[in-house]
mmCIF file of C-alpha atoms in Angstrom:
data_model
loop_
_atom_site.group_PDB
_atom_site.id
_atom_site.type_symbol
_atom_site.label_atom_id
_atom_site.label_comp_id
_atom_site.label_asym_id
_atom_site.label_seq_id
_atom_site.Cartn_x
_atom_site.Cartn_y
_atom_site.Cartn_z
ATOM 1 C CA UNK A 20 5.712 61.808 155.905
ATOM 2 C CA UNK A 21 4.322 64.609 153.714
ATOM 3 C CA UNK A 22 0.796 63.116 153.943
ATOM 4 C CA UNK A 23 0.779 63.198 157.724
ATOM 5 C CA UNK A 24 -0.571 66.003 159.867
ATOM 6 C CA UNK A 25 1.560 67.837 162.409
ATOM 7 C CA UNK A 26 0.286 65.804 165.372
ATOM 8 C CA UNK A 27 1.143 62.545 163.612
ATOM 9 C CA UNK A 28 4.622 63.786 162.686
ATOM 10 C CA UNK A 29 5.195 64.793 166.311
ATOM 11 C CA UNK A 30 4.189 61.321 167.492
ATOM 12 C CA UNK A 31 6.587 59.708 165.031
ATOM 13 C CA UNK A 32 9.429 61.854 166.355
ATOM 14 C CA UNK A 33 8.520 61.021 169.968
ATOM 15 C CA UNK A 34 8.348 57.325 169.105
ATOM 16 C CA UNK A 35 11.761 57.382 167.407
ATOM 17 C CA UNK A 36 13.294 59.333 170.312
ATOM 18 C CA UNK A 37 12.135 56.735 172.850
ATOM 19 C CA UNK A 38 12.618 53.506 170.885
ATOM 20 C CA UNK A 39 15.575 54.446 168.693
ATOM 21 C CA UNK A 40 13.887 52.725 165.769
ATOM 22 C CA UNK A 41 13.610 53.817 162.151
ATOM 23 C CA UNK A 42 10.994 56.181 160.763
ATOM 24 C CA UNK A 43 9.497 53.329 158.745
ATOM 25 C CA UNK A 44 9.002 51.068 161.792
ATOM 26 C CA UNK A 45 7.710 53.985 163.873
ATOM 27 C CA UNK A 46 5.103 54.773 161.222
ATOM 28 C CA UNK A 47 4.128 51.109 160.979
ATOM 29 C CA UNK A 48 3.638 50.727 164.739
ATOM 30 C CA UNK A 49 1.655 53.967 165.056
ATOM 31 C CA UNK A 50 -0.612 53.122 162.121
ATOM 32 C CA UNK A 51 -1.254 49.661 163.561
ATOM 33 C CA UNK A 52 -2.247 51.206 166.900
ATOM 34 C CA UNK A 53 -4.433 53.912 165.331
ATOM 35 C CA UNK A 54 -1.907 56.591 166.366
ATOM 36 C CA UNK A 55 -2.096 55.851 170.109
ATOM 37 C CA UNK A 56 1.466 56.198 171.398
ATOM 38 C CA UNK A 57 1.184 53.804 174.350
ATOM 39 C CA UNK A 58 -0.405 51.101 172.190
ATOM 40 C CA UNK A 59 2.282 51.661 169.552
ATOM 41 C CA UNK A 60 5.002 50.994 172.153
ATOM 42 C CA UNK A 61 3.301 47.698 172.996
ATOM 43 C CA UNK A 62 3.162 46.769 169.320
ATOM 44 C CA UNK A 63 6.814 47.641 168.785
ATOM 45 C CA UNK A 64 8.213 45.862 171.852
ATOM 46 C CA UNK A 65 6.207 42.709 171.118
ATOM 47 C CA UNK A 66 7.844 42.368 167.684
ATOM 48 C CA UNK A 67 10.821 40.039 167.119
ATOM 49 C CA UNK A 68 12.994 42.858 165.750
ATOM 50 C CA UNK A 69 13.051 44.538 169.172
ATOM 51 C CA UNK A 70 14.741 41.443 170.605
ATOM 52 C CA UNK A 71 16.976 40.640 167.645
ATOM 53 C CA UNK A 72 18.289 44.211 167.580
ATOM 54 C CA UNK A 73 20.125 43.693 170.868
ATOM 55 C CA UNK A 74 23.818 42.850 170.977
ATOM 56 C CA UNK A 75 24.431 39.783 173.178
ATOM 57 C CA UNK A 76 27.996 40.841 173.982
ATOM 58 C CA UNK A 77 26.800 44.235 175.177
ATOM 59 C CA UNK A 78 24.168 42.539 177.334
ATOM 60 C CA UNK A 79 26.829 40.348 178.927
ATOM 61 C CA UNK A 80 29.004 43.405 179.576
ATOM 62 C CA UNK A 81 26.106 45.187 181.259
ATOM 63 C CA UNK A 82 25.418 42.178 183.460
ATOM 64 C CA UNK A 83 29.024 41.816 184.574
ATOM 65 C CA UNK A 84 29.272 45.538 185.282
ATOM 66 C CA UNK A 85 26.660 45.173 188.036
ATOM 67 C CA UNK A 86 27.146 41.541 189.103
ATOM 68 C CA UNK A 87 28.019 40.847 192.712
ATOM 69 C CA UNK A 88 31.706 39.891 193.139
ATOM 70 C CA UNK A 89 30.869 36.816 195.230
ATOM 71 C CA UNK A 90 27.690 35.340 193.679
ATOM 72 C CA UNK A 91 26.511 35.046 190.087
ATOM 73 C CA UNK A 92 23.688 37.546 190.533
ATOM 74 C CA UNK A 93 23.106 41.264 190.638
ATOM 75 C CA UNK A 94 22.401 42.106 194.287
ATOM 76 C CA UNK A 95 21.372 45.267 196.153
ATOM 77 C CA UNK A 96 24.710 47.063 195.690
ATOM 78 C CA UNK A 97 24.705 46.353 191.953
ATOM 79 C CA UNK A 98 21.116 47.535 191.599
ATOM 80 C CA UNK A 99 21.998 50.722 193.487
ATOM 81 C CA UNK A 100 24.871 51.303 191.057
ATOM 82 C CA UNK A 101 22.566 50.607 188.096
ATOM 83 C CA UNK A 102 20.024 53.126 189.426
ATOM 84 C CA UNK A 103 22.784 55.688 189.818
ATOM 85 C CA UNK A 104 23.847 55.142 186.185
ATOM 86 C CA UNK A 105 20.214 55.397 185.047
ATOM 87 C CA UNK A 106 19.774 58.558 187.145
ATOM 88 C CA UNK A 107 16.794 56.970 188.919
ATOM 89 C CA UNK A 108 16.067 56.756 192.638
ATOM 90 C CA UNK A 109 16.137 53.077 193.745
ATOM 91 C CA UNK A 110 12.739 53.700 195.397
ATOM 92 C CA UNK A 111 11.219 54.938 192.116
ATOM 93 C CA UNK A 112 8.266 52.766 191.078
ATOM 94 C CA UNK A 113 9.774 52.402 187.601
ATOM 95 C CA UNK A 114 12.274 49.962 189.142
ATOM 96 C CA UNK A 115 9.330 47.738 190.085
ATOM 97 C CA UNK A 116 8.241 47.836 186.441
ATOM 98 C CA UNK A 117 11.807 46.952 185.400
ATOM 99 C CA UNK A 118 11.718 43.962 187.773
ATOM 100 C CA UNK A 119 8.332 42.915 186.355
ATOM 101 C CA UNK A 120 9.763 42.920 182.840
ATOM 102 C CA UNK A 121 12.690 40.847 184.063
ATOM 103 C CA UNK A 122 10.329 38.432 185.855
ATOM 104 C CA UNK A 123 12.548 38.848 188.909
ATOM 105 C CA UNK A 124 11.768 36.357 191.662
ATOM 106 C CA UNK A 125 13.001 38.500 194.553
ATOM 107 C CA UNK A 126 13.311 42.181 195.386
ATOM 108 C CA UNK A 127 16.851 43.606 195.084
ATOM 109 C CA UNK A 128 18.110 40.618 193.099
ATOM 110 C CA UNK A 129 18.460 39.833 189.398
ATOM 111 C CA UNK A 130 19.737 36.494 188.163
ATOM 112 C CA UNK A 131 21.733 36.550 184.953
ATOM 113 C CA UNK A 132 18.810 34.986 183.076
ATOM 114 C CA UNK A 133 16.335 37.508 184.500
ATOM 115 C CA UNK A 134 18.527 40.510 183.737
ATOM 116 C CA UNK A 135 19.655 39.585 180.228
ATOM 117 C CA UNK A 136 16.313 38.052 179.204
ATOM 118 C CA UNK A 137 14.355 41.073 180.428
ATOM 119 C CA UNK A 138 16.596 43.587 178.682
ATOM 120 C CA UNK A 139 16.580 41.569 175.477
ATOM 121 C CA UNK A 140 12.766 41.461 175.475
ATOM 122 C CA UNK A 141 12.769 45.257 175.839
ATOM 123 C CA UNK A 142 15.315 45.753 173.061
ATOM 124 C CA UNK A 143 17.895 47.164 175.510
ATOM 125 C CA UNK A 144 21.641 46.539 175.220
ATOM 126 C CA UNK A 145 23.082 49.818 176.519
ATOM 127 C CA UNK A 146 22.544 52.273 179.373
ATOM 128 C CA UNK A 147 21.439 54.880 176.852
ATOM 129 C CA UNK A 148 18.677 52.613 175.541
ATOM 130 C CA UNK A 149 17.774 51.677 179.122
ATOM 131 C CA UNK A 150 17.277 55.349 180.031
ATOM 132 C CA UNK A 151 15.167 55.872 176.908
ATOM 133 C CA UNK A 152 12.901 52.904 177.738
ATOM 134 C CA UNK A 153 12.139 54.180 181.242
ATOM 135 C CA UNK A 154 9.572 56.592 179.830
ATOM 136 C CA UNK A 155 7.799 53.711 178.082
ATOM 137 C CA UNK A 156 7.824 51.664 181.294
ATOM 138 C CA UNK A 157 6.246 54.530 183.215
ATOM 139 C CA UNK A 158 3.419 54.696 180.664
ATOM 140 C CA UNK A 159 2.661 51.026 181.336
ATOM 141 C CA UNK A 160 1.445 51.951 184.824
ATOM 142 C CA UNK A 161 -1.361 53.949 183.182
ATOM 143 C CA UNK A 162 -2.699 50.812 181.495
ATOM 144 C CA UNK A 163 -5.239 49.168 183.855
ATOM 145 C CA UNK A 164 -4.437 45.613 182.755
ATOM 146 C CA UNK A 165 -0.686 46.099 183.062
ATOM 147 C CA UNK A 166 -1.089 47.849 186.400
ATOM 148 C CA UNK A 167 -3.002 44.812 187.661
ATOM 149 C CA UNK A 168 -0.226 42.504 186.446
ATOM 150 C CA UNK A 169 2.457 44.667 188.077
ATOM 151 C CA UNK A 170 0.417 44.916 191.297
ATOM 152 C CA UNK A 171 -0.024 41.128 191.516
ATOM 153 C CA UNK A 172 3.637 40.560 190.618
ATOM 154 C CA UNK A 173 4.713 42.881 193.447
ATOM 155 C CA UNK A 174 3.349 40.554 196.150
ATOM 156 C CA UNK A 175 5.583 37.608 195.278
ATOM 157 C CA UNK A 176 8.520 39.865 194.438
ATOM 158 C CA UNK A 177 8.459 41.759 197.754
ATOM 159 C CA UNK A 178 7.826 38.922 200.227
ATOM 160 C CA UNK A 179 10.642 37.155 202.036
ATOM 161 C CA UNK A 180 11.892 33.925 200.495
ATOM 162 C CA UNK A 181 10.035 30.922 201.839
ATOM 163 C CA UNK A 182 7.170 33.003 203.259
ATOM 164 C CA UNK A 183 3.566 32.752 202.057
ATOM 165 C CA UNK A 184 2.563 36.173 203.357
ATOM 166 C CA UNK A 185 3.971 39.658 202.992
ATOM 167 C CA UNK A 186 5.341 41.432 206.075
ATOM 168 C CA UNK A 187 2.996 44.257 207.095
ATOM 169 C CA UNK A 188 5.622 47.017 206.888
ATOM 170 C CA UNK A 189 6.658 45.827 203.420
ATOM 171 C CA UNK A 190 3.030 45.624 202.258
ATOM 172 C CA UNK A 191 2.348 49.162 203.489
ATOM 173 C CA UNK A 192 5.429 50.482 201.689
ATOM 174 C CA UNK A 193 4.370 48.761 198.465
ATOM 175 C CA UNK A 194 0.792 50.018 198.708
ATOM 176 C CA UNK A 195 1.948 53.582 199.278
ATOM 177 C CA UNK A 196 4.195 53.281 196.232
ATOM 178 C CA UNK A 197 1.602 51.657 193.955
ATOM 179 C CA UNK A 198 -1.435 53.708 194.939
ATOM 180 C CA UNK A 199 0.333 56.981 194.273
ATOM 181 C CA UNK A 200 -0.026 55.885 190.638
ATOM 182 C CA UNK A 201 -3.620 54.716 191.069
ATOM 183 C CA UNK A 202 -4.524 57.774 193.146
ATOM 184 C CA UNK A 203 -6.643 55.879 195.654
ATOM 185 C CA UNK A 204 -7.494 58.495 198.306
ATOM 186 C CA UNK A 205 -7.996 55.983 201.156
ATOM 187 C CA UNK A 206 -4.571 54.367 201.035
ATOM 188 C CA UNK A 207 -3.218 56.254 204.075
ATOM 189 C CA UNK A 208 -6.342 55.477 206.143
ATOM 190 C CA UNK A 209 -6.084 51.803 205.160
ATOM 191 C CA UNK A 210 -2.427 51.621 206.172
ATOM 192 C CA UNK A 211 -3.113 53.369 209.501
ATOM 193 C CA UNK A 212 -5.976 50.955 210.202
ATOM 194 C CA UNK A 213 -3.749 47.943 209.561
ATOM 195 C CA UNK A 214 -0.996 49.241 211.831
ATOM 196 C CA UNK A 215 -3.461 49.923 214.631
ATOM 197 C CA UNK A 216 -5.787 46.916 214.375
ATOM 198 C CA UNK A 217 -4.297 44.201 212.171
ATOM 199 C CA UNK A 218 -0.574 44.184 212.937
ATOM 200 C CA UNK A 219 0.223 40.926 211.152
ATOM 201 C CA UNK A 220 1.422 39.743 207.751
ATOM 202 C CA UNK A 221 -0.718 40.269 204.635
ATOM 203 C CA UNK A 222 -1.998 37.235 202.716
ATOM 204 C CA UNK A 223 -2.117 37.056 198.938
ATOM 205 C CA UNK A 224 -5.939 37.090 199.088
ATOM 206 C CA UNK A 225 -5.968 40.339 201.091
ATOM 207 C CA UNK A 226 -3.420 41.833 198.696
ATOM 208 C CA UNK A 227 -5.472 40.920 195.623
ATOM 209 C CA UNK A 228 -8.828 41.946 197.106
ATOM 210 C CA UNK A 229 -7.604 45.421 197.993
ATOM 211 C CA UNK A 230 -7.010 46.263 194.332
ATOM 212 C CA UNK A 231 -10.623 45.288 193.562
ATOM 213 C CA UNK A 232 -11.835 47.424 196.452
ATOM 214 C CA UNK A 233 -9.723 50.411 195.349
ATOM 215 C CA UNK A 234 -10.967 50.422 191.745
#
């Protein structure tokens, strides 16, 4: 590290603190991404070693800690307990990003496959690692392409099972959550207009078109 400048050394330390990886792998990821931290996270978490580094027994233990006592899934109570252990508000947008990584089909539910597969892909097998990764997941909202993916994912995730459209109140809540990140100044006016004039469920087309309009 003696050939690196102070800014580069600081980035290596930040990278190690968040990912828990070695100095060698941190340096490799940062060099590959031309010293852009967010890009380096993407490089690191897309590598096989991030997945292979997880302990399958620990993943199982995490799942069963939060699993519902009556069904083989993590339900709302388990997610609330998980959020408490992560020291995150259940309404925090980072939990939407978590659900996106897990490819969760429904809000407030994680199947065993979704939960374990998502954590494994993120290189997480402990609460400590989970807390560390939250910072990385927040940075993903700053990436326009990932924000679009998360935004489009949110429609299917938030709608009621068996419904093609998203309930208006749910759509408004999701827009207010998502557009805080995107800083679209008209979001409150849009939501007020819908409540006053539209007053019916939101289609996928309307959901998708609004993001284009808000860009």
